[in-house]
CSV table of C-alpha atoms and ligand atoms in Angstrom, one decimal:
chain,number,residue,atom,x,y,z
A,1,GLN,CA,-81.3,-171.5,23.4
A,2,LEU,CA,-81.0,-167.9,22.3
A,3,ASP,CA,-81.4,-167.6,18.5
A,4,TYR,CA,-80.1,-165.0,16.0
A,5,ARG,CA,-83.4,-165.2,14.1
A,6,PHE,CA,-85.7,-165.3,17.1
A,7,TYR,CA,-88.0,-162.4,16.1
A,8,ASP,CA,-87.4,-162.6,12.3
A,9,ARG,CA,-91.0,-163.6,11.7
A,10,THR,CA,-92.7,-162.3,14.8
A,11,CYS,CA,-91.2,-158.8,14.9
A,12,PRO,CA,-89.2,-158.0,11.8
A,13,ASN,CA,-88.9,-154.3,12.5
A,14,LEU,CA,-87.6,-154.8,16.1
A,15,THR,CA,-84.1,-153.6,15.4
A,16,ARG,CA,-85.4,-150.5,13.6
A,17,ILE,CA,-87.8,-149.6,16.3
A,18,VAL,CA,-85.1,-149.9,19.0
A,19,ARG,CA,-82.6,-147.9,16.9
A,20,PHE,CA,-85.0,-145.1,16.4
A,21,GLY,CA,-85.9,-145.0,20.1
A,22,VAL,CA,-82.3,-144.9,21.2
A,23,TRP,CA,-81.4,-142.4,18.5
A,24,SER,CA,-84.2,-140.0,19.6
A,25,ALA,CA,-83.2,-140.4,23.3
A,26,ILE,CA,-79.6,-139.5,22.5
A,27,LEU,CA,-80.6,-136.6,20.4
A,28,ASN,CA,-82.5,-135.3,23.4
A,29,GLU,CA,-79.7,-136.0,25.8
A,30,THR,CA,-76.2,-137.2,24.8
A,31,ARG,CA,-75.5,-138.8,28.1
A,32,MET,CA,-78.5,-141.2,27.7
A,33,ALA,CA,-76.3,-143.5,25.6
A,34,ALA,CA,-74.1,-144.1,28.6
A,35,SER,CA,-77.0,-144.5,31.0
A,36,LEU,CA,-78.6,-147.2,28.8
A,37,LEU,CA,-75.3,-149.1,28.4
A,38,ARG,CA,-74.9,-149.2,32.2
A,39,LEU,CA,-78.5,-150.2,32.8
A,40,HIS,CA,-77.9,-153.3,30.6
A,41,PHE,CA,-74.6,-154.1,32.5
A,42,HIS,CA,-76.4,-153.9,35.8
A,43,ASP,CA,-79.3,-156.0,34.6
A,44,CYS,CA,-77.0,-158.8,33.5
A,45,ILE,CA,-74.7,-158.8,36.5
A,46,ALA,CA,-77.6,-158.9,39.0
A,47,ASN,CA,-79.4,-162.2,38.4
A,48,GLY,CA,-78.7,-162.4,34.7
A,49,CYS,CA,-80.1,-160.4,31.7
A,50,ASP,CA,-83.7,-160.8,32.6
A,51,GLY,CA,-85.0,-157.3,32.8
A,52,SER,CA,-85.1,-157.5,36.6
A,53,VAL,CA,-83.5,-154.1,37.0
A,54,LEU,CA,-86.5,-152.6,35.2
A,55,LEU,CA,-89.1,-153.7,37.8
A,56,ASP,CA,-90.6,-151.2,40.2
A,57,ASP,CA,-90.7,-152.1,43.9
A,58,THR,CA,-94.0,-153.4,45.2
A,59,SER,CA,-95.4,-153.7,48.7
A,60,THR,CA,-94.0,-157.3,48.8
A,61,MET,CA,-90.9,-156.9,46.6
A,62,LYS,CA,-87.8,-154.7,47.1
A,63,GLY,CA,-86.0,-154.9,43.8
A,64,GLU,CA,-82.8,-153.9,42.1
A,65,LYS,CA,-84.0,-150.5,40.8
A,66,ASN,CA,-84.2,-148.7,44.1
A,67,ALA,CA,-81.3,-150.4,45.9
A,68,PRO,CA,-77.7,-149.3,45.8
A,69,PRO,CA,-75.8,-148.8,43.5
A,70,ASN,CA,-78.8,-148.1,41.2
A,71,LEU,CA,-80.7,-145.8,43.6
A,72,ASN,CA,-80.3,-142.2,42.6
A,73,SER,CA,-77.9,-143.3,39.9
A,74,ALA,CA,-79.4,-145.7,37.3
A,75,ARG,CA,-81.1,-143.8,34.5
A,76,GLY,CA,-82.9,-144.5,31.2
A,77,PHE,CA,-86.0,-146.3,32.5
A,78,GLN,CA,-88.3,-143.9,30.6
A,79,VAL,CA,-86.5,-144.5,27.4
A,80,ILE,CA,-87.0,-148.3,27.8
A,81,ASP,CA,-90.7,-147.7,28.5
A,82,THR,CA,-91.1,-145.6,25.3
A,83,ILE,CA,-89.4,-148.2,23.2
A,84,LYS,CA,-91.4,-151.0,24.8
A,85,THR,CA,-94.6,-149.2,23.9
A,86,ASN,CA,-93.6,-148.8,20.3
A,87,VAL,CA,-92.5,-152.5,20.1
A,88,GLU,CA,-95.9,-153.5,21.7
A,89,ASN,CA,-97.7,-151.5,19.1
A,90,ALA,CA,-95.9,-153.3,16.3
A,91,CYS,CA,-95.7,-156.8,17.8
A,92,PRO,CA,-97.9,-157.2,20.8
A,93,ALA,CA,-96.9,-159.6,23.6
A,94,THR,CA,-93.9,-160.8,21.7
A,95,VAL,CA,-90.6,-159.2,22.6
A,96,SER,CA,-89.2,-159.3,26.2
A,97,CYS,CA,-87.9,-156.3,28.1
A,98,ALA,CA,-84.7,-158.2,28.6
A,99,ASP,CA,-84.1,-158.4,24.8
A,100,ILE,CA,-85.1,-154.8,24.4
A,101,LEU,CA,-82.6,-153.7,27.0
A,102,THR,CA,-79.9,-155.8,25.3
A,103,LEU,CA,-80.6,-154.4,21.9
A,104,VAL,CA,-80.8,-150.9,23.3
A,105,ALA,CA,-77.2,-151.2,24.8
A,106,ARG,CA,-75.9,-152.2,21.4
A,107,GLU,CA,-77.5,-149.3,19.6
A,108,ALA,CA,-76.3,-146.9,22.3
A,109,VAL,CA,-72.7,-147.9,21.7
A,110,PHE,CA,-73.0,-147.9,17.9
A,111,LEU,CA,-74.8,-144.5,17.8
A,112,THR,CA,-72.0,-142.9,19.8
A,113,GLY,CA,-69.3,-144.1,17.5
A,114,GLY,CA,-68.6,-147.6,18.8
A,115,PRO,CA,-68.7,-151.1,17.4
A,116,TYR,CA,-71.7,-153.2,16.4
A,117,TRP,CA,-72.1,-156.9,17.1
A,118,SER,CA,-74.6,-159.6,16.5
A,119,LEU,CA,-76.8,-160.8,19.3
A,120,PRO,CA,-78.9,-163.9,19.6
A,121,LEU,CA,-82.3,-163.2,21.1
A,122,GLY,CA,-85.1,-164.9,23.0
A,123,ARG,CA,-84.4,-163.8,26.6
A,124,ARG,CA,-87.5,-164.0,28.8
A,125,ASP,CA,-88.4,-161.5,31.6
A,126,SER,CA,-88.0,-162.3,35.3
A,127,LEU,CA,-91.0,-162.6,37.6
A,128,THR,CA,-89.2,-161.0,40.5
A,129,SER,CA,-86.4,-158.6,41.3
A,130,ASN,CA,-84.3,-158.8,44.5
A,131,SER,CA,-82.3,-155.9,45.9
A,132,SER,CA,-79.7,-158.3,47.3
A,133,ASP,CA,-78.7,-159.3,43.8
A,134,ASN,CA,-77.1,-155.9,43.5
A,135,GLN,CA,-74.3,-157.1,45.7
A,136,HIS,CA,-72.8,-158.6,42.5
A,137,ILE,CA,-72.4,-155.2,40.9
A,138,PRO,CA,-68.8,-154.1,41.3
A,139,SER,CA,-68.1,-151.0,43.5
A,140,PRO,CA,-65.5,-148.3,42.7
A,141,PHE,CA,-64.3,-148.6,46.3
A,142,GLU,CA,-63.3,-152.3,46.2
A,143,PRO,CA,-60.0,-153.7,45.2
A,144,LEU,CA,-59.3,-155.1,41.8
A,145,GLU,CA,-59.2,-158.7,43.0
A,146,ASN,CA,-62.8,-158.4,44.3
A,147,ILE,CA,-64.0,-156.8,41.0
A,148,THR,CA,-62.3,-159.6,39.0
A,149,ALA,CA,-64.0,-162.2,41.2
A,150,LYS,CA,-67.4,-160.6,40.5
A,151,PHE,CA,-66.8,-160.9,36.8
A,152,THR,CA,-65.4,-164.4,36.9
A,153,SER,CA,-68.3,-165.6,39.0
A,154,LYS,CA,-70.5,-164.7,36.1
A,155,GLY,CA,-68.3,-166.5,33.5
A,156,LEU,CA,-66.6,-163.3,32.4
A,157,ASP,CA,-62.8,-163.5,32.5
A,158,MET,CA,-60.1,-160.9,33.1
A,159,ASN,CA,-60.0,-159.8,29.5
A,160,ASP,CA,-63.8,-159.4,29.5
A,161,MET,CA,-63.5,-157.3,32.6
A,162,VAL,CA,-60.9,-155.0,31.1
A,163,VAL,CA,-62.5,-154.5,27.8
A,164,LEU,CA,-66.0,-154.0,29.2
A,165,SER,CA,-64.5,-151.4,31.6
A,166,GLY,CA,-64.0,-149.5,28.3
A,167,GLY,CA,-67.7,-148.7,28.6
A,168,HIS,CA,-66.4,-145.8,30.8
A,169,THR,CA,-65.4,-144.1,27.6
A,170,ILE,CA,-68.8,-142.4,27.8
A,171,GLY,CA,-70.9,-141.1,30.6
A,172,PHE,CA,-70.5,-139.4,34.0
A,173,ALA,CA,-69.9,-140.2,37.6
A,174,GLN,CA,-71.1,-138.5,40.7
A,175,CYS,CA,-68.3,-136.9,42.8
A,176,PHE,CA,-68.8,-139.2,45.8
A,177,THR,CA,-67.8,-142.2,43.7
A,178,PHE,CA,-64.2,-140.9,43.4
A,179,LYS,CA,-63.8,-137.9,45.8
A,180,GLN,CA,-61.7,-139.6,48.4
A,181,ARG,CA,-59.0,-139.8,45.7
A,182,LEU,CA,-59.0,-136.0,45.4
A,183,PHE,CA,-58.6,-135.0,49.1
A,184,ASP,CA,-58.0,-138.0,51.4
A,185,PHE,CA,-56.5,-140.9,49.6
A,186,ASP,CA,-56.3,-144.0,51.8
A,187,GLY,CA,-56.6,-141.8,54.9
A,188,THR,CA,-53.5,-139.8,54.1
A,189,GLY,CA,-55.3,-136.4,54.0
A,190,LYS,CA,-53.7,-135.9,50.6
A,191,PRO,CA,-54.7,-136.6,47.0
A,192,ASP,CA,-53.9,-139.9,45.3
A,193,PRO,CA,-50.3,-139.2,44.2
A,194,THR,CA,-50.8,-141.0,41.0
A,195,ILE,CA,-53.5,-138.8,39.5
A,196,ASP,CA,-52.3,-136.5,36.7
A,197,ALA,CA,-51.9,-133.0,38.1
A,198,SER,CA,-54.1,-131.2,35.6
A,199,LEU,CA,-57.0,-133.7,35.9
A,200,LEU,CA,-56.7,-133.5,39.7
A,201,ALA,CA,-57.1,-129.7,39.6
A,202,ASN,CA,-60.1,-130.1,37.3
A,203,LEU,CA,-61.8,-132.7,39.4
A,204,GLN,CA,-61.2,-130.8,42.6
A,205,SER,CA,-62.9,-127.8,41.1
A,206,THR,CA,-65.9,-129.9,39.9
A,207,CYS,CA,-66.0,-131.7,43.3
A,208,PRO,CA,-65.0,-129.3,46.0
A,209,ASN,CA,-64.2,-130.9,49.4
A,210,GLN,CA,-67.6,-130.4,51.0
A,211,ASP,CA,-70.6,-132.7,51.2
A,212,ASN,CA,-72.8,-130.6,48.9
A,213,SER,CA,-70.6,-131.5,45.9
A,214,ASN,CA,-71.3,-135.3,46.3
A,215,THR,CA,-73.8,-135.5,43.4
A,216,ASN,CA,-72.0,-133.1,41.0
A,217,LEU,CA,-71.0,-134.9,37.8
A,218,ALA,CA,-67.6,-135.4,36.1
A,219,PRO,CA,-67.1,-137.3,32.9
A,220,LEU,CA,-65.5,-140.7,33.2
A,221,ASP,CA,-63.5,-139.9,30.1
A,222,HIS,CA,-62.5,-136.3,30.4
A,223,VAL,CA,-61.2,-136.1,26.9
A,224,THR,CA,-64.0,-137.5,24.7
A,225,PRO,CA,-67.0,-138.0,27.2
A,226,SER,CA,-69.6,-138.5,24.6
A,227,LYS,CA,-67.7,-140.5,22.0
A,228,PHE,CA,-67.3,-144.2,22.1
A,229,ASP,CA,-63.6,-144.6,21.4
A,230,ASN,CA,-60.5,-146.0,23.1
A,231,MET,CA,-59.7,-142.8,25.0
A,232,TYR,CA,-60.6,-144.4,28.3
A,233,PHE,CA,-57.6,-146.7,27.9
A,234,LYS,CA,-55.3,-143.8,26.8
A,235,ASN,CA,-56.4,-142.0,29.9
A,236,LEU,CA,-55.5,-144.9,32.2
A,237,VAL,CA,-52.0,-145.0,30.6
A,238,ASN,CA,-51.7,-141.3,31.3
A,239,ASN,CA,-52.8,-141.7,35.0
A,240,SER,CA,-56.1,-139.9,34.1
A,241,GLY,CA,-58.6,-142.5,35.2
A,242,VAL,CA,-61.4,-141.0,37.3
A,243,LEU,CA,-62.6,-143.9,39.4
A,244,GLY,CA,-60.1,-145.6,41.7
A,245,SER,CA,-61.3,-148.9,40.3
A,246,ASP,CA,-60.5,-147.7,36.7
A,247,GLN,CA,-57.0,-146.6,37.5
A,248,ALA,CA,-56.4,-149.8,39.4
A,249,LEU,CA,-56.3,-151.6,36.1
A,250,MET,CA,-52.8,-150.2,35.6
A,251,GLU,CA,-51.6,-151.5,39.0
A,252,ASP,CA,-51.7,-155.2,38.0
A,253,ASN,CA,-49.3,-156.4,35.3
A,254,THR,CA,-51.8,-158.5,33.4
A,255,THR,CA,-54.6,-156.0,33.3
A,256,ALA,CA,-52.1,-153.1,32.6
A,257,SER,CA,-50.8,-154.9,29.5
A,258,ILE,CA,-54.3,-155.4,28.2
A,259,VAL,CA,-55.1,-151.7,28.8
A,260,ILE,CA,-51.9,-150.7,26.9
A,261,GLY,CA,-52.9,-152.9,24.0
A,262,TYR,CA,-56.4,-151.2,23.7
A,263,SER,CA,-54.8,-147.8,24.1
A,264,THR,CA,-52.9,-148.3,20.9
A,265,LEU,CA,-55.2,-150.6,19.0
A,266,PRO,CA,-58.7,-149.0,18.7
A,267,LEU,CA,-60.0,-151.7,16.3
A,268,LEU,CA,-58.9,-154.5,18.6
A,269,PHE,CA,-60.8,-152.7,21.4
A,270,PHE,CA,-63.9,-152.5,19.3
A,271,SER,CA,-63.9,-156.1,18.2
A,272,GLU,CA,-63.2,-157.4,21.6
A,273,PHE,CA,-65.8,-155.1,23.2
A,274,GLY,CA,-68.4,-156.4,20.9
A,275,ALA,CA,-67.5,-160.0,21.7
A,276,SER,CA,-67.5,-159.4,25.4
A,277,MET,CA,-70.8,-157.5,25.3
A,278,ALA,CA,-72.4,-160.5,23.5
A,279,LYS,CA,-70.9,-162.7,26.3
A,280,LEU,CA,-72.3,-160.4,29.0
A,281,ALA,CA,-75.7,-160.4,27.3
A,282,SER,CA,-75.9,-164.2,27.7
A,283,VAL,CA,-75.2,-164.2,31.4
A,284,GLY,CA,-78.0,-166.0,33.4
A,285,VAL,CA,-80.6,-165.6,30.7
A,286,ILE,CA,-83.9,-167.4,31.0
A,287,THR,CA,-85.5,-168.8,27.8
A,288,GLY,CA,-88.2,-171.1,26.6
A,289,GLN,CA,-91.2,-171.3,28.9
A,290,GLU,CA,-89.4,-169.8,31.9
A,291,GLY,CA,-90.4,-166.3,33.1
A,292,GLU,CA,-92.7,-164.3,30.8
A,293,ILE,CA,-92.9,-161.6,28.2
A,294,ARG,CA,-93.7,-158.6,30.3
A,295,LYS,CA,-96.4,-156.2,28.9
A,296,ASP,CA,-95.0,-153.3,30.9
A,297,CYS,CA,-91.3,-153.4,31.7
A,298,LYS,CA,-91.9,-151.9,35.2
A,299,VAL,CA,-94.4,-154.6,36.4
A,300,VAL,CA,-94.9,-158.3,36.1
A,301,ASN,CA,-98.0,-159.3,34.1
B,401,HEM,C1,-65.4,-152.8,36.3
B,401,HEM,C2,-66.2,-152.5,37.3
B,401,HEM,C3,-67.1,-151.3,37.3
B,401,HEM,C4,-67.2,-150.4,38.3
B,401,HEM,C5,-66.6,-150.4,39.6
B,401,HEM,C6,-68.1,-149.3,37.8
B,401,HEM,C7,-68.5,-148.3,38.5
B,401,HEM,C8,-69.2,-147.2,38.0
B,401,HEM,C9,-69.6,-146.0,38.8
B,401,HEM,C10,-69.2,-145.8,40.2
B,401,HEM,C11,-70.2,-145.2,38.0
B,401,HEM,C12,-70.8,-143.8,38.3
B,401,HEM,C13,-72.2,-144.0,38.9
B,401,HEM,C14,-72.7,-142.7,39.5
B,401,HEM,O1,-72.0,-141.7,39.6
B,401,HEM,O2,-73.9,-142.7,40.0
B,401,HEM,C15,-70.3,-145.8,36.7
B,401,HEM,C16,-70.9,-145.3,35.5
B,401,HEM,C17,-71.0,-145.9,34.3
B,401,HEM,N1,-70.6,-147.2,34.1
B,401,HEM,FE1,-69.5,-148.4,35.3
B,401,HEM,N2,-68.5,-149.6,36.5
B,401,HEM,C18,-67.9,-150.8,36.1
B,401,HEM,C19,-68.1,-151.5,35.0
B,401,HEM,C20,-68.9,-151.0,33.9
B,401,HEM,C21,-69.2,-151.8,32.7
B,401,HEM,C22,-68.7,-153.2,32.5
B,401,HEM,C23,-69.9,-151.0,31.9
B,401,HEM,C24,-70.5,-151.3,30.6
B,401,HEM,C25,-70.0,-152.1,29.7
B,401,HEM,C26,-70.1,-149.7,32.6
B,401,HEM,C27,-70.7,-148.6,32.1
B,401,HEM,C28,-70.9,-147.4,32.8
B,401,HEM,C29,-71.4,-146.2,32.1
B,401,HEM,C30,-71.7,-146.1,30.6
B,401,HEM,C31,-71.4,-145.3,33.1
B,401,HEM,C32,-72.0,-143.8,33.0
B,401,HEM,C33,-73.5,-143.8,33.2
B,401,HEM,C34,-74.2,-142.5,33.0
B,401,HEM,O3,-73.5,-141.5,32.7
B,401,HEM,O4,-75.4,-142.4,33.3
B,401,HEM,N3,-69.4,-149.8,33.8
B,401,HEM,N4,-69.7,-147.0,36.7
B,402,CA,CA1,-64.6,-141.5,24.9
């Protein structure tokens, strides 16, 4: 029910408005591209791409935004609000927050050097958000089989999972999300023996072994952290993945061979990333008369 020409008549400048908004935000802070891409992923994995991640909590509703893993971690809400305001000024009560977030993620990837893909539109916004839907978001502490299962339960296969993990070619992670690998891997009291030695030294200096380093930031791709390229996959081949869940892609033969492919074929990565992003963007969408077109992405009408 999504349609490639959904807003052609009702909001012809939509793509331009979104692109300008994302461009301005990235100009102000490079990392914002990554934060916006992740926000879309979390929206889609938790109850479908319906803008539910954007809703503020109310006295009767505890939503996704302020629940783990988004709490003190998900970013970019202000950027979405600014773009929504500009879209409302051009085309009042027409474009959903869910479609805006979907378009924003595509522009964020494109403007940092990544691929571009076509997207059918017409998503509607949810009337609720439920913190418990965040349980579907993969955790960096869980085994690969669990993460794979979380993707397949949304209709995304192992190839989608590996290629979409390439989103970690941009952006940052807080030390607590990978620190046990640096000092106490699997309760051994030692670092993960597989981490590349120079990356290990680097990460240990960014994330010293004390609680007050938990929210320090390290790039997920330590070579080209603000460029959307296939370096993430090259890093995995070189034992330089940051999250345990990233490096785990090299421990299974099937996922490892996909990683190796993308590490040598950047254009294959780009085309498959676009295809899988389009697939992600259709997960659990609501269309037609369901849901609503929110006026303000933070609150239901
Ligand atoms: C495969 C399972 C995944 C796991 C376990 C995972 C986990 C994480 C974690 C722990 C962080 C750091 C959060 C923080 O420090 O607060 C992160 C950041 C990020 N993730 Fe993922 N992620 C996964 C998949 C994805 C996918 C599919 C995408 C997009 C296509 C994505 C895009 C990002 C981006 C861009 C960042 C950086 C955000 C920023 O700098 O603000 N991740 N992820
Ligand atoms: Ca990169």
